[in-house]
Short mmCIF file of C-alpha atoms and ligand atoms in Angstrom, two decimals:
data_model
loop_
_atom_site.label_atom_id
_atom_site.label_comp_id
_atom_site.label_asym_id
_atom_site.label_seq_id
_atom_site.Cartn_x
_atom_site.Cartn_y
_atom_site.Cartn_z
CA MET F 5 -8.39 52.78 10.86
CA GLU F 6 -7.53 49.24 12.05
CA ARG F 7 -5.25 48.47 9.12
CA THR F 8 -1.50 49.03 9.42
CA CYS F 9 0.18 51.36 6.93
CA LEU F 10 3.66 52.17 5.72
CA ALA F 11 4.07 55.44 3.81
CA ILE F 12 6.95 55.69 1.40
CA ILE F 13 8.07 59.19 0.49
CA LEU F 14 10.09 59.43 -2.72
CA ALA F 15 12.65 62.16 -2.47
CA ALA F 16 15.70 60.84 -4.24
CA GLY F 17 15.26 62.61 -7.58
CA GLU F 18 18.00 64.74 -9.08
CA SER F 19 15.76 67.81 -9.26
CA THR F 20 17.31 68.60 -12.63
CA ARG F 21 14.49 70.94 -13.72
CA MET F 22 14.83 72.96 -10.52
CA LYS F 23 18.36 74.02 -11.54
CA SER F 24 19.54 74.25 -7.92
CA ALA F 25 22.52 73.44 -5.79
CA MET F 26 20.17 71.57 -3.47
CA SER F 27 17.45 68.96 -3.84
CA LYS F 28 14.05 70.45 -4.61
CA VAL F 29 12.47 68.83 -1.59
CA LEU F 30 14.65 71.07 0.62
CA HIS F 31 13.32 74.25 -0.96
CA PRO F 32 11.04 76.05 1.44
CA VAL F 33 7.34 76.49 1.15
CA ALA F 34 6.04 78.94 3.84
CA GLY F 35 9.48 79.01 5.40
CA ARG F 36 9.99 75.28 5.87
CA PRO F 37 11.37 72.54 3.60
CA MET F 38 8.79 71.10 1.22
CA ILE F 39 9.46 67.57 2.49
CA ALA F 40 8.43 68.52 6.06
CA HIS F 41 4.98 69.54 4.74
CA VAL F 42 4.57 66.05 3.26
CA VAL F 43 5.55 64.38 6.58
CA ASP F 44 3.02 66.60 8.37
CA ALA F 45 0.27 65.49 6.04
CA LEU F 46 1.10 61.87 6.80
CA ALA F 47 1.04 62.58 10.51
CA SER F 48 -2.37 64.25 10.25
CA ALA F 49 -3.61 61.10 8.42
CA SER F 50 -2.46 59.15 11.52
CA ILE F 51 0.32 57.36 9.63
CA ALA F 52 3.23 56.82 12.00
CA ASP F 53 5.59 54.64 9.95
CA VAL F 54 7.39 56.40 7.14
CA ALA F 55 10.17 55.19 4.81
CA LEU F 56 11.96 58.03 3.16
CA VAL F 57 13.79 57.29 -0.03
CA VAL F 58 16.75 59.65 -0.46
CA GLY F 59 19.49 60.13 -3.06
CA ARG F 60 20.75 63.60 -3.71
CA ASP F 61 21.53 65.53 -0.48
CA ALA F 62 20.52 62.39 1.47
CA GLU F 63 21.49 63.58 4.90
CA ALA F 64 19.97 67.04 4.66
CA VAL F 65 16.76 65.56 3.27
CA SER F 66 16.53 62.99 6.09
CA THR F 67 17.05 65.71 8.71
CA ALA F 68 14.45 67.99 7.15
CA ALA F 69 11.92 65.15 7.17
CA SER F 70 12.42 64.25 10.84
CA THR F 71 9.67 66.45 12.23
CA GLY F 72 6.96 65.89 14.72
CA SER F 73 6.00 62.49 16.03
CA VAL F 74 6.46 60.56 12.83
CA ASN F 75 8.97 57.74 12.83
CA VAL F 76 11.00 58.24 9.65
CA SER F 77 13.62 55.75 8.45
CA SER F 78 15.73 56.64 5.44
CA PHE F 79 16.65 54.41 2.53
CA LEU F 80 19.26 55.35 -0.03
CA GLN F 81 18.43 54.93 -3.73
CA LYS F 82 21.91 54.69 -5.15
CA GLU F 83 20.96 55.26 -8.80
CA ARG F 84 18.00 57.21 -10.08
CA LEU F 85 16.26 54.68 -12.26
CA GLY F 86 12.69 55.80 -11.80
CA THR F 87 9.85 55.98 -9.32
CA ALA F 88 9.31 52.16 -9.09
CA HIS F 89 13.01 51.59 -8.55
CA ALA F 90 12.88 54.25 -5.83
CA VAL F 91 10.02 52.48 -3.97
CA LEU F 92 11.99 49.24 -4.05
CA ALA F 93 14.85 50.99 -2.25
CA ALA F 94 12.56 50.74 0.79
CA ARG F 95 12.14 46.96 0.26
CA GLU F 96 13.24 46.20 3.86
CA ALA F 97 10.50 48.34 5.28
CA ILE F 98 7.82 46.83 2.95
CA GLU F 99 8.97 43.36 3.94
CA LYS F 100 7.94 44.04 7.55
CA GLY F 101 4.41 43.43 6.25
CA TYR F 102 1.81 46.13 6.28
CA ASP F 103 -1.82 46.06 5.20
CA ASP F 104 -1.37 49.24 3.19
CA VAL F 105 1.59 50.71 1.40
CA LEU F 106 1.11 54.37 0.54
CA VAL F 107 3.51 55.98 -1.91
CA VAL F 108 3.73 59.76 -1.82
CA PHE F 109 6.14 62.21 -3.47
CA GLY F 110 8.40 64.62 -1.65
CA ASP F 111 7.63 67.25 -4.23
CA THR F 112 3.89 67.46 -3.57
CA PRO F 113 3.79 69.58 -0.45
CA LEU F 114 0.12 70.73 -0.54
CA ILE F 115 -1.27 67.24 0.02
CA THR F 116 -3.56 66.89 3.01
CA ALA F 117 -4.86 63.86 5.02
CA ALA F 118 -8.22 63.60 3.25
CA PRO F 119 -7.19 61.99 -0.07
CA LEU F 120 -4.65 59.76 1.68
CA THR F 121 -7.30 58.39 3.99
CA ALA F 122 -9.78 58.09 1.10
CA ALA F 123 -7.29 56.02 -0.89
CA ARG F 124 -6.73 53.67 2.03
CA GLU F 125 -10.45 53.22 2.54
CA ARG F 126 -10.81 52.13 -1.05
CA LEU F 127 -7.98 49.68 -0.59
CA ALA F 128 -9.79 48.25 2.45
CA GLU F 129 -12.78 47.66 0.19
CA GLY F 130 -10.75 45.15 -1.81
CA ASN F 131 -8.95 47.10 -4.46
CA ASP F 132 -5.27 46.27 -4.99
CA VAL F 133 -4.05 49.61 -6.27
CA VAL F 134 -5.70 52.99 -5.67
CA VAL F 135 -4.29 56.03 -7.49
CA ILE F 136 -5.02 59.60 -6.36
CA GLY F 137 -5.83 61.65 -9.45
CA PHE F 138 -7.00 65.13 -10.27
CA GLU F 139 -8.69 67.01 -13.06
CA THR F 140 -6.78 69.82 -14.64
CA ALA F 141 -7.51 72.24 -17.42
CA ASP F 142 -3.86 72.21 -18.46
CA PRO F 143 -2.14 68.82 -18.27
CA THR F 144 0.62 69.88 -20.66
CA THR F 145 3.21 70.16 -17.90
CA GLY F 146 3.93 66.47 -18.13
CA TYR F 147 1.63 64.63 -15.78
CA GLY F 148 0.80 60.98 -16.40
CA ARG F 149 -2.72 60.51 -17.73
CA LEU F 150 -5.32 58.23 -16.03
CA ILE F 151 -7.10 55.99 -18.47
CA VAL F 152 -10.41 55.05 -16.79
CA GLU F 153 -13.29 52.94 -18.08
CA ASP F 154 -16.44 51.96 -16.19
CA GLY F 155 -14.94 53.07 -12.89
CA GLU F 156 -11.81 50.96 -13.34
CA LEU F 157 -8.38 52.36 -13.91
CA LEU F 158 -6.92 50.63 -16.96
CA ALA F 159 -3.57 52.33 -17.16
CA ILE F 160 -1.48 55.41 -16.44
CA ARG F 161 0.28 56.80 -19.50
CA GLU F 162 3.27 59.03 -18.89
CA HIS F 163 3.12 62.28 -20.87
CA LYS F 164 6.21 61.35 -22.85
CA ASP F 165 4.81 57.96 -23.82
CA ALA F 166 1.28 59.07 -24.51
CA SER F 167 -0.40 59.22 -27.91
CA GLU F 168 -1.94 62.48 -29.21
CA GLU F 169 -5.37 61.24 -28.19
CA GLU F 170 -4.19 60.18 -24.72
CA ARG F 171 -2.58 63.58 -24.18
CA ARG F 172 -6.01 65.18 -24.51
CA ILE F 173 -7.14 63.40 -21.33
CA THR F 174 -7.37 65.91 -18.44
CA TYR F 175 -7.59 63.35 -15.61
CA CYS F 176 -3.99 63.11 -14.30
CA ASN F 177 -1.92 61.08 -11.94
CA GLY F 178 -1.24 63.02 -8.74
CA GLY F 179 1.65 60.64 -8.12
CA LEU F 180 0.21 59.28 -4.92
CA MET F 181 -0.70 55.62 -4.77
CA ALA F 182 -2.06 53.15 -2.23
CA ILE F 183 -0.98 49.56 -2.82
CA SER F 184 -2.06 46.32 -1.12
CA GLY F 185 0.79 45.64 1.29
CA ARG F 186 0.48 41.91 0.70
CA LYS F 187 0.99 42.23 -3.01
CA ALA F 188 3.26 45.25 -3.24
CA LEU F 189 6.66 43.53 -3.50
CA ASP F 190 5.47 41.05 -6.11
CA LEU F 191 3.90 43.73 -8.23
CA LEU F 192 6.84 46.12 -7.99
CA GLY F 193 9.25 43.31 -8.96
CA ARG F 194 7.48 42.90 -12.29
CA ILE F 195 7.97 46.50 -13.48
CA GLY F 196 10.30 46.92 -16.44
CA ASN F 197 11.87 49.94 -18.06
CA ALA F 198 10.76 49.70 -21.71
CA ASN F 199 9.59 53.31 -22.16
CA VAL F 200 10.81 56.60 -23.67
CA LYS F 201 12.82 57.53 -20.58
CA GLY F 202 14.15 54.00 -19.94
CA GLU F 203 13.00 54.31 -16.30
CA TYR F 204 11.17 51.93 -13.98
CA TYR F 205 7.81 53.70 -13.72
CA LEU F 206 5.71 53.16 -10.66
CA THR F 207 2.70 53.97 -12.85
CA ASP F 208 3.14 50.60 -14.70
CA LEU F 209 1.76 48.92 -11.59
CA VAL F 210 -1.77 49.59 -12.81
CA GLU F 211 -1.53 47.50 -15.95
CA ILE F 212 0.44 44.84 -14.15
CA VAL F 213 -2.05 44.32 -11.37
CA ARG F 214 -4.88 44.12 -13.89
CA SER F 215 -3.07 41.57 -16.02
CA LEU F 216 -2.90 39.40 -12.88
CA GLY F 217 -6.64 39.71 -12.32
CA GLY F 218 -6.39 42.41 -9.61
CA ARG F 219 -8.35 45.66 -9.37
CA ALA F 220 -7.09 49.22 -9.81
CA ILE F 221 -9.12 52.37 -9.36
CA ALA F 222 -8.55 56.06 -9.17
CA VAL F 223 -9.91 58.56 -6.52
CA LYS F 224 -10.17 62.22 -7.26
CA ALA F 225 -8.61 64.95 -5.16
CA PRO F 226 -8.53 68.70 -5.63
CA GLU F 227 -5.97 69.74 -8.19
CA GLU F 228 -4.16 72.18 -5.87
CA GLU F 229 -3.36 69.46 -3.33
CA LEU F 230 -1.59 67.51 -6.01
CA THR F 231 0.38 70.27 -7.61
CA GLY F 232 3.91 68.97 -8.07
CA CYS F 233 7.03 71.04 -7.88
CA ASN F 234 9.55 70.50 -10.66
CA THR F 235 10.66 74.10 -11.47
CA ARG F 236 11.13 77.42 -9.65
CA ALA F 237 8.01 78.70 -11.36
CA GLU F 238 6.04 75.80 -9.90
CA LEU F 239 7.60 76.49 -6.52
CA ALA F 240 6.30 80.03 -6.58
CA TYR F 241 2.90 78.75 -7.69
CA ILE F 242 2.79 76.25 -4.81
CA GLU F 243 3.80 79.00 -2.37
CA ARG F 244 0.90 81.09 -3.67
CA LEU F 245 -1.58 78.22 -3.31
CA TRP F 246 -0.29 77.49 0.20
CA GLN F 247 -0.64 81.16 1.23
CA GLN F 248 -4.18 81.42 -0.18
CA ARG F 249 -5.23 78.25 1.64
CA ARG F 250 -3.84 79.31 5.01
CA ARG F 251 -5.11 82.90 4.81
CA HIS F 252 -8.50 81.56 4.04
CA GLU F 253 -8.39 79.17 7.02
CA LEU F 254 -7.28 81.92 9.41
CA MET F 255 -10.00 84.29 8.19
CA LEU F 256 -12.63 81.60 8.71
CA ALA F 257 -11.17 81.23 12.23
CA GLY F 258 -11.85 84.90 12.99
CA VAL F 259 -8.71 86.78 11.80
CA SER F 260 -9.31 89.99 9.87
CA MET F 261 -7.12 90.77 6.91
CA VAL F 262 -7.75 93.96 4.98
CA ALA F 263 -5.87 92.84 1.90
CA PRO F 264 -5.21 89.11 2.41
CA GLU F 265 -3.30 88.74 -0.85
CA THR F 266 -0.56 90.97 0.58
CA VAL F 267 -0.14 89.12 3.85
CA PHE F 268 2.53 86.40 3.94
CA LEU F 269 2.38 83.69 6.54
CA ALA F 270 4.86 81.11 7.72
CA TRP F 271 3.96 77.46 8.19
CA ASP F 272 3.54 77.90 11.95
CA THR F 273 2.08 81.40 12.18
CA GLU F 274 -0.53 81.47 14.92
CA LEU F 275 -3.06 84.32 14.73
CA ALA F 276 -5.88 84.28 17.27
CA GLN F 277 -9.47 85.27 16.78
CA ASP F 278 -9.96 89.04 16.42
CA VAL F 279 -6.43 89.74 15.34
CA LEU F 280 -6.35 92.40 12.66
CA VAL F 281 -3.64 92.28 10.03
CA GLU F 282 -3.32 95.32 7.75
CA PRO F 283 -1.87 95.17 4.22
CA ASN F 284 1.69 94.19 3.40
CA VAL F 285 2.73 92.28 6.46
CA VAL F 286 5.25 89.46 6.39
CA PHE F 287 5.38 86.85 9.07
CA GLY F 288 8.54 84.69 9.44
CA PRO F 289 8.54 81.45 11.42
CA GLY F 290 7.71 81.23 15.11
CA VAL F 291 5.07 83.91 15.50
CA ARG F 292 2.12 83.87 17.92
CA VAL F 293 -0.28 86.79 17.99
CA GLU F 294 -2.98 86.89 20.61
CA SER F 295 -6.55 88.10 20.42
CA GLY F 296 -7.28 91.74 19.76
CA ALA F 297 -3.74 92.56 18.66
CA VAL F 298 -3.30 94.73 15.55
CA ILE F 299 -0.41 94.36 13.09
CA HIS F 300 -0.34 97.59 11.13
CA ALA F 301 0.78 97.84 7.53
CA PHE F 302 4.29 97.04 6.34
CA SER F 303 5.49 95.25 9.42
CA HIS F 304 7.88 92.29 9.44
CA VAL F 305 7.38 89.89 12.31
CA GLU F 306 9.49 86.81 13.08
CA GLY F 307 9.93 84.60 16.14
CA ALA F 308 7.73 86.97 18.22
CA HIS F 309 4.95 86.68 20.68
CA VAL F 310 2.46 89.53 20.49
CA ARG F 311 0.05 89.41 23.42
CA ALA F 312 -3.59 90.38 23.65
CA GLY F 313 -4.44 93.87 22.49
CA ALA F 314 -0.87 94.88 21.58
CA THR F 315 -0.24 96.93 18.44
CA VAL F 316 2.63 96.66 16.08
CA GLY F 317 3.71 99.10 13.32
CA PRO F 318 3.10 100.46 10.78
CA PHE F 319 6.66 99.75 9.58
CA ALA F 320 7.80 97.81 12.66
CA ARG F 321 10.21 94.96 12.77
CA LEU F 322 9.92 92.23 15.42
CA ARG F 323 12.79 89.82 15.51
CA PRO F 324 13.19 86.52 17.30
CA GLY F 325 12.59 86.69 21.02
CA ALA F 326 10.43 89.82 20.88
CA ASP F 327 7.72 89.41 23.51
CA LEU F 328 5.12 92.21 23.55
CA GLY F 329 2.97 92.42 26.66
CA PRO F 330 -0.77 92.95 26.68
CA LYS F 331 -1.81 96.34 25.18
CA SER F 332 1.79 97.38 24.61
CA LYS F 333 2.70 99.38 21.50
CA VAL F 334 5.63 99.10 19.14
CA GLY F 335 5.26 101.84 16.58
CA ASN F 336 6.77 102.98 13.27
CA PHE F 337 10.38 102.31 12.40
CA CYS F 338 11.03 100.44 15.65
CA GLU F 339 12.98 97.21 15.87
CA VAL F 340 12.64 94.85 18.82
CA LYS F 341 14.89 91.75 19.28
CA LYS F 342 15.07 89.29 22.19
CA ALA F 343 13.27 91.72 24.46
CA GLU F 344 10.21 91.79 26.71
CA ILE F 345 8.02 94.79 26.46
CA GLY F 346 5.80 94.97 29.56
CA ALA F 347 2.02 95.41 29.60
CA GLY F 348 0.96 98.76 28.28
CA ALA F 349 4.52 99.94 27.65
CA LYS F 350 5.04 102.15 24.60
CA VAL F 351 7.92 102.09 22.11
CA ASN F 352 6.44 104.37 19.55
CA HIS F 353 8.97 105.85 17.17
CA LEU F 354 12.37 105.08 15.60
CA THR F 355 13.77 102.93 18.35
CA TYR F 356 15.91 99.81 18.75
CA ILE F 357 15.26 97.60 21.77
CA GLY F 358 17.48 94.50 21.83
CA ASP F 359 18.44 92.16 24.63
CA ALA F 360 16.25 94.10 27.06
CA PHE F 361 13.41 94.05 29.54
CA VAL F 362 11.02 96.99 29.50
CA GLY F 363 8.71 97.10 32.53
CA ALA F 364 4.96 97.61 32.33
CA GLY F 365 3.75 101.13 31.66
CA SER F 366 7.10 102.52 30.61
CA ASN F 367 7.33 105.07 27.81
CA ILE F 368 10.35 104.79 25.54
CA GLY F 369 10.91 108.07 23.68
CA ALA F 370 11.62 108.46 19.97
CA GLY F 371 15.04 107.45 18.82
CA THR F 372 16.00 105.56 21.96
CA ILE F 373 18.68 102.92 21.34
CA THR F 374 19.69 100.07 23.60
CA CYS F 375 23.39 99.77 22.78
CA ASN F 376 23.52 96.03 23.36
CA TYR F 377 26.70 95.20 21.43
CA ASP F 378 30.23 96.23 22.18
CA GLY F 379 31.59 94.71 18.98
CA VAL F 380 32.33 91.42 20.67
CA ASN F 381 29.64 90.60 23.29
CA LYS F 382 25.94 91.30 23.75
CA HIS F 383 24.70 92.93 26.93
CA VAL F 384 21.33 93.36 28.61
CA THR F 385 19.37 96.50 29.37
CA ARG F 386 16.81 96.36 32.19
CA ILE F 387 14.21 99.04 32.36
CA GLY F 388 11.74 99.01 35.29
CA GLU F 389 8.07 99.81 35.36
CA ASN F 390 6.57 103.20 34.61
CA THR F 391 9.83 104.76 33.55
CA PHE F 392 10.17 107.58 31.06
CA ILE F 393 13.08 107.45 28.68
CA GLY F 394 13.50 110.78 26.90
CA SER F 395 13.92 110.94 23.15
CA ASN F 396 17.23 110.22 21.53
CA SER F 397 18.74 108.43 24.56
CA SER F 398 21.44 105.76 24.24
CA LEU F 399 21.29 103.15 26.97
CA VAL F 400 24.72 101.54 26.93
CA ALA F 401 24.32 97.97 28.14
CA PRO F 402 24.82 96.35 30.59
CA VAL F 403 22.74 98.97 32.40
CA SER F 404 19.56 99.17 34.35
CA ILE F 405 16.99 101.86 34.87
CA GLY F 406 14.92 101.56 38.04
CA SER F 407 11.15 101.76 38.13
CA GLY F 408 9.68 105.22 38.06
CA ALA F 409 12.94 106.74 36.86
CA LEU F 410 13.17 109.51 34.27
CA VAL F 411 15.94 109.77 31.71
CA ALA F 412 16.42 113.21 30.15
CA SER F 413 16.34 113.25 26.35
CA GLY F 414 19.60 113.04 24.55
CA SER F 415 21.24 111.17 27.41
CA VAL F 416 23.96 108.61 27.02
CA ILE F 417 23.34 106.38 30.00
CA THR F 418 26.36 104.28 31.00
CA GLU F 419 25.63 103.86 34.70
CA ASP F 420 22.63 102.30 36.47
CA VAL F 421 19.79 104.70 37.32
CA PRO F 422 18.07 104.04 40.67
CA ALA F 423 14.29 103.89 41.00
CA ASP F 424 12.51 107.23 40.91
CA ALA F 425 15.76 109.13 39.99
CA VAL F 426 16.19 111.61 37.21
CA ALA F 427 19.27 110.99 35.08
CA PHE F 428 20.96 113.51 32.78
CA GLY F 429 23.66 112.09 30.60
CA ARG F 430 24.51 115.14 28.51
CA ALA F 431 26.07 118.62 28.75
CA ARG F 432 23.82 121.19 30.38
CA GLN F 433 22.37 123.96 28.25
CA GLU F 434 23.90 127.50 28.56
CA ILE F 435 22.09 130.75 27.82
CA LYS F 436 23.94 133.92 26.58
CA PRO F 437 21.38 136.79 26.74
CA GLY F 438 21.42 139.21 23.77
CA ARG F 439 24.20 137.38 22.01
CA ALA F 440 22.29 136.38 18.86
CA PRO F 441 22.30 139.79 17.01
CA ILE F 442 26.07 140.07 17.61
CA LEU F 443 26.69 136.67 16.11
CA ARG F 444 24.39 137.37 13.16
CA GLU F 445 26.23 140.65 12.44
CA ARG F 446 29.55 138.85 12.37
CA TYR F 447 28.18 136.20 9.97
CA GLU F 448 26.83 138.91 7.65
CA ALA F 449 30.24 140.63 7.58
CA GLU F 450 32.01 137.36 6.74
CA LYS F 451 29.57 136.73 3.88
CA ALA F 452 30.11 140.24 2.41
CA ALA F 453 33.91 139.88 2.60
CA ARG F 454 33.70 136.57 0.68
CA LYS F 455 31.57 138.13 -2.09
CA LYS F 456 34.10 140.93 -2.52
CA ILE F 457 36.96 138.50 -3.01
CA ASN F 458 34.96 136.48 -5.56
CA ALA F 459 34.15 139.63 -7.59
CA SER F 460 37.77 140.75 -7.79
CA GLU F 461 39.01 137.38 -9.09
C1 UD1 A 525 5.44 61.60 -11.72
C2 UD1 A 525 4.55 60.46 -12.26
C3 UD1 A 525 3.46 61.13 -13.13
C4 UD1 A 525 2.66 62.05 -12.25
C5 UD1 A 525 3.56 63.11 -11.60
C6 UD1 A 525 2.79 63.86 -10.54
C7 UD1 A 525 5.89 58.44 -12.62
C8 UD1 A 525 6.65 57.58 -13.60
N1 UD1 A 525 5.35 59.57 -13.09
O1 UD1 A 525 6.08 62.28 -12.79
O2 UD1 A 525 2.61 60.12 -13.58
O3 UD1 A 525 1.65 62.70 -12.99
O4 UD1 A 525 4.67 62.47 -10.90
O5 UD1 A 525 3.57 64.89 -9.94
O6 UD1 A 525 5.75 58.03 -11.46
N2 UD1 A 525 12.15 60.06 -7.56
C9 UD1 A 525 13.02 59.23 -6.86
N3 UD1 A 525 13.86 58.42 -7.55
C10 UD1 A 525 13.81 58.31 -8.92
C11 UD1 A 525 12.90 59.13 -9.64
C12 UD1 A 525 12.09 59.98 -8.90
O7 UD1 A 525 13.10 59.27 -5.62
O8 UD1 A 525 14.60 57.52 -9.45
C13 UD1 A 525 11.24 60.94 -6.74
C14 UD1 A 525 11.49 62.43 -7.00
O9 UD1 A 525 12.39 62.95 -6.08
C15 UD1 A 525 10.10 62.99 -6.85
C16 UD1 A 525 9.17 61.86 -7.20
O10 UD1 A 525 9.93 60.67 -7.16
O11 UD1 A 525 9.83 63.40 -5.50
C17 UD1 A 525 8.58 62.02 -8.59
O12 UD1 A 525 9.58 62.13 -9.53
P1 UD1 A 525 9.49 63.17 -10.73
O13 UD1 A 525 10.70 63.01 -11.57
O14 UD1 A 525 9.15 64.53 -10.21
O15 UD1 A 525 8.21 62.55 -11.55
P2 UD1 A 525 7.33 63.31 -12.60
O16 UD1 A 525 8.03 63.36 -13.91
O17 UD1 A 525 6.86 64.57 -12.03
CA1 CA A 526 7.24 65.67 -10.06
#
């Protein structure tokens, strides 16, 4: 679009209804602050200039909003006197002169580019104020109602100020509004606070612009995109909607999910085509899974790169820095942290691999532990290619195992093992022929003696 645009994000509210020690816009949706989702939507609508209005937790909110390529400048709203008052905190930015001023809320994280662009297009057609609205079956939660007649928006009535009849209207204000940049400051300056809450309502702009002979309209967007977050219950609802939307997108892009409703994604989870995700899998931030990989049931994956054809779980935990090579396997009750598992290597059962390199084709036996921490510092374990680490071995880092080496099960390895060597790190087994019956006889006699004492007491 040729027209210039300033987006103003309102995020200064007290978040009273959230009952939280931090501003609601900092609460995470899909593992990232709500406000960052809003900034992302603006970026995907090609809006580069953003004024952020902050109040409570100003610094943290500004930091959380500085994401991607968007140029965000913060403005402090010193007192919380309502949404119109908040917009005017960004007066300096508006004064720079933009064709469009787009007001969005920091507590509406499901918004996408489409309605923002649609609102700007309607502004370009000559409307002065364009409000993004939605239809809802249940407007009782306190949304402002859109009063529309013959395609024109006459007014927005806040729930608290609405009459019984107006409250029955199901067309609601999504809280997002595009305003003619040329008129914005004049219109905002005319808003008063004569209402139930005694606040300066941005929504009054509609009646004001009409009284001056201007045009206001509403455009409809899907309800879910405009769901606002005021309480913890709404936060959980928004999370659910976000998850549903993203799972659906991924499935359409070729990812298989057996029970999608039990798979939890992070905002940046990347699952390639032909990845299979079994039930009850949780992805934390920073995960990339390549084509053909399988994430078996009940796995927890965070900050990990799972390469083509690798398999994870069931019941595996991948922590940040886990890098699983092509066709490698990390099986049940294994934990991998900051470690590279080479192509085709197998870590199948009950194992911890941390701060380590495991070469291609190596087989790590059940119960192997890389002892990477001495209580103060972390140390690295290097395991070459095609090694065999016997079950229940402790590899005390720093230590390295050369390619082709074999570690006997139950070993505690404290010194480097050269390539192709066999290492025993345990006492050797002794055999005493015929000794078992003698021992058993002695045990029987001890048991009989104990019984006799008990009976005489
Ligand atoms: C607002 C709308 C309502 C709409 C609903 C949609 C007004 C008057 N009402 O109501 O019509 O249906 O959103 O979700 O606009 N904020 C500030 N400073 C303030 C007050 C608010 O920055 O002084 C910010 C908040 O942080 C929040 C946003 O503005 O991000 C909206 O405020 P909120 O109190 O949530 O408004 P609602 O009552 O939900
Ligand atoms: Ca709200």
